Structures are given as structure tokens and as C-alpha cells.
Coordinates of C-alpha atoms and ligand atoms in Angstrom, one line a residue:
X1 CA 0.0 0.0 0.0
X2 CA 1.6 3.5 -0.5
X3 CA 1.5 6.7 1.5
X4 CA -1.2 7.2 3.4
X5 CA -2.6 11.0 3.7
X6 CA -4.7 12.6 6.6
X7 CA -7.6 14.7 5.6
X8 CA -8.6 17.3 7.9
X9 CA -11.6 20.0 8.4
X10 CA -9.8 23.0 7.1
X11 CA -10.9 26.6 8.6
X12 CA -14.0 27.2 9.7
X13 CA -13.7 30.7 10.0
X14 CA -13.8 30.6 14.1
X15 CA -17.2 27.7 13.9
X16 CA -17.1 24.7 15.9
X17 CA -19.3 21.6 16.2
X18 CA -20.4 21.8 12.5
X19 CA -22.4 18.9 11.1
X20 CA -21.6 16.5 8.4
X21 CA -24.6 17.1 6.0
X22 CA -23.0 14.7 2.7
X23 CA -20.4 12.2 2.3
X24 CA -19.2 12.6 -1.4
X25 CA -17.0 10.1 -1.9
X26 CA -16.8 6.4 -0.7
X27 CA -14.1 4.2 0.6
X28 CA -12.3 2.5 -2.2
X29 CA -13.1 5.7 -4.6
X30 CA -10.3 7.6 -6.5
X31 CA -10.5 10.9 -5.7
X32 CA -8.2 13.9 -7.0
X33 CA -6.2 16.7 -4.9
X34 CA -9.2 19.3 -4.3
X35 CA -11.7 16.9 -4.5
X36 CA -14.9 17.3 -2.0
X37 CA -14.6 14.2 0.0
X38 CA -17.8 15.9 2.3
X39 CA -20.2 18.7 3.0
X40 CA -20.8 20.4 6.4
X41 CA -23.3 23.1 7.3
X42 CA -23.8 25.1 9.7
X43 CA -26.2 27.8 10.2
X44 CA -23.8 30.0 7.9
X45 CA -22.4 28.5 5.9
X46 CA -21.6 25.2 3.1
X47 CA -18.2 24.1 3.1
X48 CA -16.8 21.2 1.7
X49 CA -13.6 19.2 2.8
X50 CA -11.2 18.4 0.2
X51 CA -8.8 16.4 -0.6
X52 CA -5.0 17.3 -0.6
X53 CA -4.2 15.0 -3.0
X54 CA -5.1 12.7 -5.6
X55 CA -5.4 8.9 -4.6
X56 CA -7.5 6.6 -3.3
X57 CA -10.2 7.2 -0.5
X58 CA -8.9 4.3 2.1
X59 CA -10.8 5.2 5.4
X60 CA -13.8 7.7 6.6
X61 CA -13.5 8.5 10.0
X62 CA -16.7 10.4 10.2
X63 CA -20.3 9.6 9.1
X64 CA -23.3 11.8 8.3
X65 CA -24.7 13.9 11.2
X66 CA -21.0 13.6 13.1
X67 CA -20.0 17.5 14.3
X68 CA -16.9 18.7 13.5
X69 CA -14.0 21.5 14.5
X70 CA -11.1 22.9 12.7
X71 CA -8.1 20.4 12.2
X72 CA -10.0 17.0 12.8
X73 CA -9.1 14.2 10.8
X74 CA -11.6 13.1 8.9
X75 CA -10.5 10.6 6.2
X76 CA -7.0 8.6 5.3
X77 CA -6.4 8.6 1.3
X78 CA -3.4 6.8 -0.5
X79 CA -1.5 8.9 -2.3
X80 CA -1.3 7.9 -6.1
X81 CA 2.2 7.9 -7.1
X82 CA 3.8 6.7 -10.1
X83 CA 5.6 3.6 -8.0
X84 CA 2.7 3.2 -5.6
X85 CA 1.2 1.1 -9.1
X86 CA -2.4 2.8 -8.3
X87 CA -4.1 3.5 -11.2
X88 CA -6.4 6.6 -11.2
X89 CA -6.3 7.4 -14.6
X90 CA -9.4 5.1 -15.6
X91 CA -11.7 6.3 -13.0
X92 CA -11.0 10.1 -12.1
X93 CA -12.4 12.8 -13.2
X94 CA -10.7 14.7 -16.0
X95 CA -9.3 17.5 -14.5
X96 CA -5.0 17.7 -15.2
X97 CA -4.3 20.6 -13.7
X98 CA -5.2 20.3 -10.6
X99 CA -4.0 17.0 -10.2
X100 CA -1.0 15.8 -7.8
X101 CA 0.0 19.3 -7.1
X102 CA 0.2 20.0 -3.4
X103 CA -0.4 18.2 -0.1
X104 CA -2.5 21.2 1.7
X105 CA -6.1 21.5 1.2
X106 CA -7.1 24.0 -1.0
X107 CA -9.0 26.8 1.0
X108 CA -12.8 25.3 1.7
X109 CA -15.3 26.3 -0.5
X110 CA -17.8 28.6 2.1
X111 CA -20.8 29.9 0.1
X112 CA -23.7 31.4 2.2
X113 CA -26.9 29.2 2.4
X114 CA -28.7 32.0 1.0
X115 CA -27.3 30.7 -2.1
X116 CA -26.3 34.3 -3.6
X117 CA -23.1 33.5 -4.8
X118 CA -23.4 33.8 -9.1
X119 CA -21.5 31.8 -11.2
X120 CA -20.8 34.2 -13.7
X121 CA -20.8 33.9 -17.0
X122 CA -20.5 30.0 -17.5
X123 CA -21.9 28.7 -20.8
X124 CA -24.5 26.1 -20.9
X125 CA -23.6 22.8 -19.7
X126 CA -24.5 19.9 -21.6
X127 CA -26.2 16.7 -20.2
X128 CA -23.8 13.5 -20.4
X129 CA -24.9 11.8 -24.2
X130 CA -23.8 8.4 -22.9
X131 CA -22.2 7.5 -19.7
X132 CA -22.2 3.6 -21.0
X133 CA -20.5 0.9 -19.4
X134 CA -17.0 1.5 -18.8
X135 CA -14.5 2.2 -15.6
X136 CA -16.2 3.4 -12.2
X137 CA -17.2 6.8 -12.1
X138 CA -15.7 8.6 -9.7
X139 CA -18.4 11.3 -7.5
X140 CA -19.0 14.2 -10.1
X141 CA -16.7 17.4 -9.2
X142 CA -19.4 20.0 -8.1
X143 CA -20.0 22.9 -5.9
X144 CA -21.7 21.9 -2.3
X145 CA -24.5 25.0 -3.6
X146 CA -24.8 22.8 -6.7
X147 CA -25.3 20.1 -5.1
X148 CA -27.9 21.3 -2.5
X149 CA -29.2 22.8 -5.3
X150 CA -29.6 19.5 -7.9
X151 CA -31.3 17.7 -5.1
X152 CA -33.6 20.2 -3.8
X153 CA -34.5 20.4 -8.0
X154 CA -34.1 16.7 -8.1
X155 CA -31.8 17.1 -11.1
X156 CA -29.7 14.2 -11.6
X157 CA -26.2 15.6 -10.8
X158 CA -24.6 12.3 -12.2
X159 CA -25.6 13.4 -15.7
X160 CA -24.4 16.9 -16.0
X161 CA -20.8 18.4 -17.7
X162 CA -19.9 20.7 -15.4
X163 CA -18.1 23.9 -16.9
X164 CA -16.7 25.4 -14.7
X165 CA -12.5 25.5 -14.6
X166 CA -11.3 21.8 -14.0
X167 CA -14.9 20.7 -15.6
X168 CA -16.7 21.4 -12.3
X169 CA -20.8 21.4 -12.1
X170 CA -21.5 24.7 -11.0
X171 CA -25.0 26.2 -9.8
X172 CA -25.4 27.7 -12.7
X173 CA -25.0 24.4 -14.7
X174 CA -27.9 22.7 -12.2
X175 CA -29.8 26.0 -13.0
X176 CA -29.6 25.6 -16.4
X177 CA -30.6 22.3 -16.5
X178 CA -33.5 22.6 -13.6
X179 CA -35.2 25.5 -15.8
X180 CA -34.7 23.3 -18.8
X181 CA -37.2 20.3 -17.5
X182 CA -40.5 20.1 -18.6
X183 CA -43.1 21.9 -16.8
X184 CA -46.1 20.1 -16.2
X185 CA -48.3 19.6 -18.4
X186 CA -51.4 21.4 -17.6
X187 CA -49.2 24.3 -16.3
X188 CA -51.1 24.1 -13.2
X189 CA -49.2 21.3 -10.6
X190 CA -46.1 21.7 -9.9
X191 CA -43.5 18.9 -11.0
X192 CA -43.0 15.9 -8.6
X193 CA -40.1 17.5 -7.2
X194 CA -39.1 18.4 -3.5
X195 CA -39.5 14.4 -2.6
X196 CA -43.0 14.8 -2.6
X197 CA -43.0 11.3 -3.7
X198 CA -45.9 12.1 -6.5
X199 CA -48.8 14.0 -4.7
X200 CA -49.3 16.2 -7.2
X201 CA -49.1 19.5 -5.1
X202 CA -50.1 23.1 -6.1
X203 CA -47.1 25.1 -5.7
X204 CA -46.6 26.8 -2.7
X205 CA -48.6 30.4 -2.6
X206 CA -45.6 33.0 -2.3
X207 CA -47.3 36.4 -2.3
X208 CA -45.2 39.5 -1.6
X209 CA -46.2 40.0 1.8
X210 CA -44.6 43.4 1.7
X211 CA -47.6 44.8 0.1
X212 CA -49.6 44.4 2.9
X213 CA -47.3 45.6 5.3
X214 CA -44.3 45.7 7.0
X215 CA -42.1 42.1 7.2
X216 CA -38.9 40.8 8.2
X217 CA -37.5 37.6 7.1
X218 CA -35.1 35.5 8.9
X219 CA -33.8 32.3 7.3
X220 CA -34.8 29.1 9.4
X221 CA -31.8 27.8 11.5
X222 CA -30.6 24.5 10.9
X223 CA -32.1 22.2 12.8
X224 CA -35.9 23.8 12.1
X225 CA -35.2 22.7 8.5
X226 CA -33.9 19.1 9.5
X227 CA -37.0 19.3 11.1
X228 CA -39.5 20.6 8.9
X229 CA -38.1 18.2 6.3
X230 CA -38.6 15.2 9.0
X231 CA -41.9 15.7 10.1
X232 CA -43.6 16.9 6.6
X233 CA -42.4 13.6 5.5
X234 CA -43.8 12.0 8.1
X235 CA -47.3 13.7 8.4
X236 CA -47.6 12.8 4.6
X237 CA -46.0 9.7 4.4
X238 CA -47.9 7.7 7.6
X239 CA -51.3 7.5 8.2
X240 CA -51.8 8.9 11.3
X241 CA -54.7 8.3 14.3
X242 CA -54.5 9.9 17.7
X243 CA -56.2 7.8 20.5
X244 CA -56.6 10.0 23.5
X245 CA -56.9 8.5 27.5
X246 CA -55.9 10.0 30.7
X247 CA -54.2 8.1 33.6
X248 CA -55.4 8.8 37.0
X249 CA -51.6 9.8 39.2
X250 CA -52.0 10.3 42.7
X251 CA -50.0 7.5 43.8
X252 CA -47.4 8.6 41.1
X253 CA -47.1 11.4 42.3
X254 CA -47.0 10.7 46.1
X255 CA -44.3 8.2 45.6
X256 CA -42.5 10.5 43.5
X257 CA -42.5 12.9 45.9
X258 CA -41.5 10.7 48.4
X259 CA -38.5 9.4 46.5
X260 CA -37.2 12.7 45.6
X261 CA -37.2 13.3 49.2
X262 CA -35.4 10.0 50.1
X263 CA -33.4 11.3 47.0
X264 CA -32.6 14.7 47.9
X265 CA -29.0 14.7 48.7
X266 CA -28.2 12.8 45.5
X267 CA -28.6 15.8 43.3
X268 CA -31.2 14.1 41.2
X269 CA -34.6 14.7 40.6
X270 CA -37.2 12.3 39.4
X271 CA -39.6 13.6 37.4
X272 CA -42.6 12.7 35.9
X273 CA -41.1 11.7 32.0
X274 CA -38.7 9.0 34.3
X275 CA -41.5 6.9 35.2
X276 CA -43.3 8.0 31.7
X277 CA -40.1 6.6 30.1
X278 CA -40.1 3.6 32.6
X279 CA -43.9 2.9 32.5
X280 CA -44.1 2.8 28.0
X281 CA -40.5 0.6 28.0
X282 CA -42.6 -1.8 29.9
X283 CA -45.4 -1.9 27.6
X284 CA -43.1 -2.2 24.6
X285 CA -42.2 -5.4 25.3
X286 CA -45.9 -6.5 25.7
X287 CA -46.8 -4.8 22.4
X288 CA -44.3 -5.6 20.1
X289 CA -45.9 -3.9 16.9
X290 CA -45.7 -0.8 18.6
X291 CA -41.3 -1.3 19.2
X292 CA -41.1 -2.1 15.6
X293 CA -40.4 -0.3 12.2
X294 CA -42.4 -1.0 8.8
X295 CA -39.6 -1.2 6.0
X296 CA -39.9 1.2 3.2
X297 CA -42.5 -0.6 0.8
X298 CA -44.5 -1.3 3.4
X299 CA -43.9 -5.0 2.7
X300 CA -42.2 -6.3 5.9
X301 CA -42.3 -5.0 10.0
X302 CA -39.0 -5.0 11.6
X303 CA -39.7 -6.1 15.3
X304 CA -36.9 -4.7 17.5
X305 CA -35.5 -7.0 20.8
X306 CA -34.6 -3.9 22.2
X307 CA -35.9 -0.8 23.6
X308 CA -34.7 2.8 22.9
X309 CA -36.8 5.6 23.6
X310 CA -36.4 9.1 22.2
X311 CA -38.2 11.9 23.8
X312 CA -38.3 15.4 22.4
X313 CA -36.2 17.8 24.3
X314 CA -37.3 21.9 23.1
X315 CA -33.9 23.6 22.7
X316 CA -33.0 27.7 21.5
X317 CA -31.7 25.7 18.3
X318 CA -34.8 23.7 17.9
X319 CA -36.6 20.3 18.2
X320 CA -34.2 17.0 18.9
X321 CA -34.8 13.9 20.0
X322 CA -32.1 12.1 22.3
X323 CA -32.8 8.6 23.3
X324 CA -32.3 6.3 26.2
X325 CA -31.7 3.3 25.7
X326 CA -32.3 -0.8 26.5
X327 CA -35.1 1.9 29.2
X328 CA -36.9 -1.5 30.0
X329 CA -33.5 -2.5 31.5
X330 CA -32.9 0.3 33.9
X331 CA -34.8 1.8 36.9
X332 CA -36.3 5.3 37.4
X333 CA -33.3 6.6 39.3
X334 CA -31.0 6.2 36.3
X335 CA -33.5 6.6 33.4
X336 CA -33.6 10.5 35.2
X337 CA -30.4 10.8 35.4
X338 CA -30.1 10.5 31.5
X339 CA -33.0 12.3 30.6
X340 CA -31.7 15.3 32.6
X341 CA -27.8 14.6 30.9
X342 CA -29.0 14.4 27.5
X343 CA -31.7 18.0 28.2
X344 CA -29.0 19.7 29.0
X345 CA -26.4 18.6 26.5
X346 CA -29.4 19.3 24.0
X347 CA -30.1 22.6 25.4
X348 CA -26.2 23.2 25.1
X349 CA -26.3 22.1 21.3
X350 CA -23.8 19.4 22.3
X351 CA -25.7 16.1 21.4
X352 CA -23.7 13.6 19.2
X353 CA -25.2 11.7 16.5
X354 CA -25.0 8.9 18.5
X355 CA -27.1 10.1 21.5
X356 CA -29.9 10.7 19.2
X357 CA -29.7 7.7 17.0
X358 CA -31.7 4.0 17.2
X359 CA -34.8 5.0 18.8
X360 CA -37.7 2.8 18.7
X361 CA -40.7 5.4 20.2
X362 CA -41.1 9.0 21.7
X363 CA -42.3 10.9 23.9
X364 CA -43.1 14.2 23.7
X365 CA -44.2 16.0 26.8
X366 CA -45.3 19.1 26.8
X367 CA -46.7 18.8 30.4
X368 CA -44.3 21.1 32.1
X369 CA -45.5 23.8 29.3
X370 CA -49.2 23.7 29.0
X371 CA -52.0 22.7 27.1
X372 CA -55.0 19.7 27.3
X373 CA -54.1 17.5 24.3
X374 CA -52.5 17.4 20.9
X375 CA -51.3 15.6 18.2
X376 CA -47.9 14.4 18.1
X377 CA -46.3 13.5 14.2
X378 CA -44.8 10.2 14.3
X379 CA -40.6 10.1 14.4
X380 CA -40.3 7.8 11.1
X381 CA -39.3 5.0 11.1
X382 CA -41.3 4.2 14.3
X383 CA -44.3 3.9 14.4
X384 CA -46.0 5.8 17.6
X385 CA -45.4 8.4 19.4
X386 CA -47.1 9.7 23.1
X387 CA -47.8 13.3 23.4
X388 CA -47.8 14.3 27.0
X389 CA -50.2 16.9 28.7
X390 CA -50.6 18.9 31.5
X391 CA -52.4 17.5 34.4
X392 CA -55.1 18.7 36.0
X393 CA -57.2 18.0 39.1
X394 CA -60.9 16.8 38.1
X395 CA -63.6 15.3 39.9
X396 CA -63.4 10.8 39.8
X397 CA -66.8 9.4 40.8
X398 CA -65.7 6.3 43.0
X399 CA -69.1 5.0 43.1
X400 CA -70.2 7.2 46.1
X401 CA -69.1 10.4 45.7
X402 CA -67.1 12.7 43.0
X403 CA -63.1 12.7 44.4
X404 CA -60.9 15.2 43.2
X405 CA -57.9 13.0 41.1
X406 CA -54.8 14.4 39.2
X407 CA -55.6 13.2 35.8
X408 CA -52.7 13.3 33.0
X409 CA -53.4 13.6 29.5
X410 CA -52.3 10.9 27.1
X411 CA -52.2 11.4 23.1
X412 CA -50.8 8.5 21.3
X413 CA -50.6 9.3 17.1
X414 CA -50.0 5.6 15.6
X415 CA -49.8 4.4 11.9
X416 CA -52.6 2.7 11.1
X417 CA -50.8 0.6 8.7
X418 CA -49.3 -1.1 11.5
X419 CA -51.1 -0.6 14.6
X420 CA -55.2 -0.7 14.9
X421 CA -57.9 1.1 16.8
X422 CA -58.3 -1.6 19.5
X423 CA -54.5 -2.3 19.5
X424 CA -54.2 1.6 20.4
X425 CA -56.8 1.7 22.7
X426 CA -55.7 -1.2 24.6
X427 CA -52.1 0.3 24.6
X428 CA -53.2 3.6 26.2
X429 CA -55.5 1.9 28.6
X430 CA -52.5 -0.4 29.9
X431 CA -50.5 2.2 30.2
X432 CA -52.5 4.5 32.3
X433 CA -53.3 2.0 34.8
X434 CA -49.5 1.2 34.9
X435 CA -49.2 5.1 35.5
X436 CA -51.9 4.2 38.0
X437 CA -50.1 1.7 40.1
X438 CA -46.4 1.1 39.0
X439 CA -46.6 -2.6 40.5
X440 CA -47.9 -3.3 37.6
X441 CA -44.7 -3.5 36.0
X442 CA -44.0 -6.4 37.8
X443 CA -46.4 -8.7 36.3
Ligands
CAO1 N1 -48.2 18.2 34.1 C1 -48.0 19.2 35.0 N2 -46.8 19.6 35.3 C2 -45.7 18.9 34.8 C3 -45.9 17.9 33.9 C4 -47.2 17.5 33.5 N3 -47.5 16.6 32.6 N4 -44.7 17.4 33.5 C5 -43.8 18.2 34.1 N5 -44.4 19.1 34.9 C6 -43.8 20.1 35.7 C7 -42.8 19.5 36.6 O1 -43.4 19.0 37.8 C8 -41.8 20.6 36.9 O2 -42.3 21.5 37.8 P1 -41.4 21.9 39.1 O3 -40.2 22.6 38.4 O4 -42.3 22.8 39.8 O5 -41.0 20.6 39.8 C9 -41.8 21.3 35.5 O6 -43.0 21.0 34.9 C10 -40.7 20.9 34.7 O7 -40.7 19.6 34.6 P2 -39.4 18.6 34.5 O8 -38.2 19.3 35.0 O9 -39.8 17.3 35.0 O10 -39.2 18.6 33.0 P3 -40.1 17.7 32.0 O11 -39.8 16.3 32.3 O12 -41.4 18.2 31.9 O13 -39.4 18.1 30.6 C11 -38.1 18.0 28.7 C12 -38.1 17.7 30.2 C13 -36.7 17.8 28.2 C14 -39.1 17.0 28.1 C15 -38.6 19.4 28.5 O14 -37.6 20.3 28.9 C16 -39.0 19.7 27.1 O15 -38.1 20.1 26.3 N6 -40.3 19.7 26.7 C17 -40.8 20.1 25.4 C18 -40.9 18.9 24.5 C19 -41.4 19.3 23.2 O16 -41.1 20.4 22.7 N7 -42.3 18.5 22.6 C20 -43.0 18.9 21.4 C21 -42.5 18.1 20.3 S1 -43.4 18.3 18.9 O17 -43.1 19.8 18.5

């Protein structure tokens, strides 16, 4: 094997922690010097990681969603020299001068999100007549704006001639090409584009708001889009009900507060989304369609032997998810102790990939907030989710007389593909006498 080069994150101009977003090259590829091996993104910014030299890509430390600072090594890539017997010629991209020319990555490429930078001047770049069979194409040379660009106008980036210097795709050339496609043909839906998977939407109304007074507009941070892409696939993708109960929590809440008492010198508090977390990891394993995943044709259910639960943790930055893990294994004590970890690394915008990866359900409570009910959107690709509410005190009948009871809201959204009515019903109704009487865990 020949020399092996380290890849690092060049300058970031001062950021830190910025997410992978795109991995553009895969192990085993042949890559030249300058090449985009990834994308990152922060709120900022675009900026792709090169590589220093030409070779091939041997080893990827990182992995989509990992958060990265200035000078991390990110990827090992074998330098292709003339006595190391490598052979790039057949499957890099053309581009001789930059190739084998220096070992320091070229400065990033940083181009605003707003997308404003022009490509100026670039003539028209021509689809690829015939890509046939041949040697293995190495990743297409393009811009990460390009890129964003071709997928968000689901143009095929794989079939363009870039021509820009070095025969790199350029916006412009995904511009070109995106204007170029047919419109549809009544003129009046827009193309099956955005990964609306064929619903054929009317476009999005964009009036100019300006006329009818004064506006402001701020672009959506980072994870609000991750988001807002997550959850409008989900609401349109799953068929969602929302069975509603309420579990009656007195004794919750007395031994609650009698353990956080008994508690109170270890620093930890047990709240109510520890026994939440506690009380649903129980049932999971006595309702296994609702710990389970339906694959994407809808063909086959993945049943998981393990249970993970996410639950939705508000931060300044936005909606995330962490997730506790094997929760059915561990005790109240220690299932608060991570909740209250993972809220404050989320609130500190310090969550890894991993914290918030593998979850098999959530919970979303917005009980410490406010509200009666509502309808929680289903994390894909589980397949429930339980939207906590606020409780409040109302009058029980016991059979004599009307007691006054702390009742707390339940609101389980399912996908009916999976999970029926009765199924749902029964799952809400276990779980709020387990809320009832934790005992019941036992049995
Ligand atoms: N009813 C009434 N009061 C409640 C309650 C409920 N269901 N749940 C919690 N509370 C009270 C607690 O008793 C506590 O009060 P004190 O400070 O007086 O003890 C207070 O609310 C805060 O509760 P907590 O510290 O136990 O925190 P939490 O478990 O409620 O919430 C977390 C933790 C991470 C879930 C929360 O900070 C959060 O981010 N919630 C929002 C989740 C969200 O945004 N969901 C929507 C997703 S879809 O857009």
C-alpha cells in the first residue's frame, strides 16, 4: 500500500461543532487533490472538505450527522504515485491541472446558504450523451450549492458536464438544466419534485407580503429545517390516528414525591417523564408492533429486541430527539439521570449523532408547558409516538361520591398501517393503569 494522507476539516472561520450534512466520496473511490470528500453546514455556511491529494479514498472516519471542528481528521487517502502502481487514470475525473499538485487542502469552498453567490458567465452545460458501461465513475466534481441545489431540484447531478474550470458542475449548470425540465403539463401542478413522492401538489402560494405591510424575514436555523423536512415527511407519508386517554396519578405522584425526598441529597430529581419513560419501555415489550419499524414498501415489519426511547427535548436551536436506551432494562433513578444529561447537552447544542440515534418510540411531553391535548407527528421509522399533557385535578366518581384526582393527559398518534384502533386503545389503557399503580410493571 503506499503513503497514506490525513484529511482534515480546514478553517471554519472561528465555527465549531459543524455537522456532516454529505459524504461525497466512498471508501475504495479515487479521488483527485481538491476533490470534496464531504459537506458540512452550519447555520452559515456550506463548506466542503477536500482532498490534498489525488489517490484513493482508504478510510472515513466520520459519518453523516458527526459534528466537526477545525483540524479533525476526517479521512486517510493513499497517495497515487507513479511507484505506488495505483491507477487513477481510468476512473478520475478529468481535470490535469489540478491533479498531484500539493499536499495542503485547497481553501474550503464557504458559500452562504442563501445561495447568492453567481456563477458568472459560464456557458451552458450539456447533459452526459452516454455514460455507458466503462470504468467506475468517480463522485461528479461540483459545488456543495450545486449540489444542495440538484437535489432540492431533483436534477440528476450524475448526468451533467460541469463547466466550470477543471470541468466542475457549478449552480449555474444545475440551474440551467433545472429550468430546462418540462413543466407540467397542464401548467397548473407543480413537478413531482421536493421528494414529494408524486402528490401532485399546487405550488406553494408565495405572495409578496410586503404589500400588505411591513415584514422581516429570517432564514430558518438548521435544525428547524432538518426538522420541517422530517416531520412533513412524516405527516404525509404515515397514516396517522391519535387515541386520546388519561391516567389517574395520585400514587405517582406521592411516591414521587416521596422518593425525591429519600433522593434529595443525591442531586437528582425524578420527574414525571422518568416513570413516563419507565412505564411505556414496559409496555413495549408487551406490544411488540408498537417497538417495531415498517420497511420502506411497506412489505415487511422490523420487530426490535430492544428498547430505545427518544423523547423530544425543546432547545433555542430547535426540536431534537435524544434517546435512552435498553429503558426497559434500567430503573427510574438512572432513566432521570439520563434524561436530565441528555436535556442539557441538548439545550447546550452538544448532542452527538449517536445520542440521538436507534430509537424505537417518543415521547413528547409538553406537560411542564401547557395545554389539554395534541397531536404528536410520528418520528419515522417508528411507528407511535405519546404526546404528554398537562395534568389537572378533576372530579373521579368512585361510586359514592365525586373525588378530586390528578388526571394526566395521554395522546398516542399511531400508523394505522401497522397498529389498529383496538391495538391503540388497549395500549393507552394499559399504560394508564400502569401510570396508576407502577406494581404493575412487575407482572
Ligand atoms: N403536568 C404538569 N406539570 C408537569 C408535567 C405535567 N404533565 N410534566 C412536568 N411538569 C412540571 C414538573 O413538575 C416541573 O415542575 P417543578 O419545576 O415545579 O417541579 C416542571 O413541569 C418541569 O418539569 P421537568 O423538570 O420534570 O421537565 P419535563 O420532564 O417536563 O421536561 C423535557 C423535560 C426535556 C421533556 C422538556 O424540557 C422539554 O423540552 N419539553 C418540550 C418537549 C417538546 O417540545 N415537545 C413537542 C415536540 S413536537 O413539536
Amino acid at each position: 500500500m503506499g503513503r497514506l494522507e490525513e484529511v482534515r476539516v480546514p478553517d471554519l472561520g472561528g465555527q465549531a461543532g459543524v455537522p456532516v450534512i454529505e459524504l461525497m466520496a466512498a471508501i475504495g473511490d479515487a479521488v483527485t487533490a481538491d476533490q470534496g470528500l464531504m459537506t458540512l453546514e452550519s447555520d452559515k455556511a456550506t463548506i466542503e472538505v477536500p482532498s490534498p491529494v489525488s489517490g484513493i479514498l482508504r478510510e472515513l472516519k466520520v459519518q453523516i450527522g458527526d459534528t466537526l471542528s477545525e483540524g479533525q481528521p476526517v479521512a486517510l487517502v493513499e497517495v497515487a504515485e507513479a511507484d505506488t502502481g495505483i491507477n487513477t487514470r481510468t476512473s478520475i475525473n478529468p481535470a490535469p491541472e489540478d491533479a498531484v499538485k500539493t499536499l495542503v487542502p485547497a481553501s474550503p469552498v464557504v458559500i452562504p446558504p442563501s445561495g447568492s453567490r453567481p456563477d458568472a458567465d459560464a456557458p451552458a452545460p450539456v447533459a452526459r450523451e452516454n455514460a455507458g458501461p466503462g470504468p467506475i465513475e468517480a463522485p461528479p466534481h461540483a459545488s456543495p450549492l450545486a449540489r444542495r441545489l440538484a437535489r432540492e431540484r431533483s436534477v440528476d447531478i450524475h448526468a451533467l458536464h460541469g463547466t466550470a474550470r477543471g470541468g466542475r458542475i457549478s449552480r449555474a449548470d444545475v440551474l440551467s438544466i433545472a429550468e430546462a425540465m418540462p413543466a407540467d403539463p397542464a401548467g397548473k401542478l407543480a413537478p413531482a419534485a421536493h421528494g414529494d413522492d408524486g402528490f401532485a401538489l399546487l405550488p406553494w402560494p408565495e405572495p409578496d407580503f410586503s404589500r400588505f405591510g411591513p415584514i422581516e424575514k429570517r432564514s430558518m436555523g438548521r435544525i428547524p429545517r432538518i426538522s420541517a423536512a422530517n416531520l412533513s415527511r412524516n405527516w404525509v407519508r404515515i397514516p396517522h390516528v391519535t387515541q386520546h386517554d388519561e391516567a389517574e396519578i395520585d400514587s405517582l405522584e406521592s411516591l414521587r414525591q416521596q422518593l425525591n425526598r429519600e433522593h434529595a441529597d443525591g442531586g437528582i430529581k425524578l420527574t414525571l417523564l422518568a416513570f413516563l419513560i419507565k412505564a411505556t419501555a414496559g409496555l413495549l415489550v408487551r406490544f411488540p408492533h408498537f417497538n417495531a419499524s415498517l420497511d420502506a414498501d411497506g412489505e415487511a415489519l422490523v420487530l426490535k429486541k430492544y428498547v430505545h426511547i427518544g423523547f423530544a427535548a425543546d432547545t433555542a436551536d430547535g426540536l431534537v430527539v435524544p434517546v435512552i436506551r435498553d429503558a426497559d432494562r434500567k430503573g427510574v433513578l438512572e432513566i432521570a439521570r439520563e434524561t436530565d444529561t441528555l436535556a442539557r447537552r441538548a439545550r447546550e447544542g452538544r448532542l452527538t449523532a449517536t445520542d440521538m440515534q436507534g430509537g424505537c418510540f417518543t415521547i413528547s411531553s409538553l406537560g411542564g408547558i401547557g395545554g389539554s391535548r395534541f397531536t404528536p407527528i410520528i418520528n419515522a421509522p417508528e411507528v407511535a409516538i405519546l404526546g404528554v399533557s398537562r395534568v389537572t385535578i378533576q372530579p373521579v366518581w368512585d361510586g359514592q361520591a365525586f373525588q378530586p384526582r390528578r388526571m394526566l393527559p395521554l395522546s398516542l398518534s399511531y400508523d394505522h398501517r401497522v397498529i389498529d384502533g383496538a391495538a391503540a386503545a388497549r395500549f393507552t389503557s394499559t399504560l394508564a393503569r400502569t401510570l396508576n399503580d407502577m406494581r404493575r410493571l412487575l407482572l
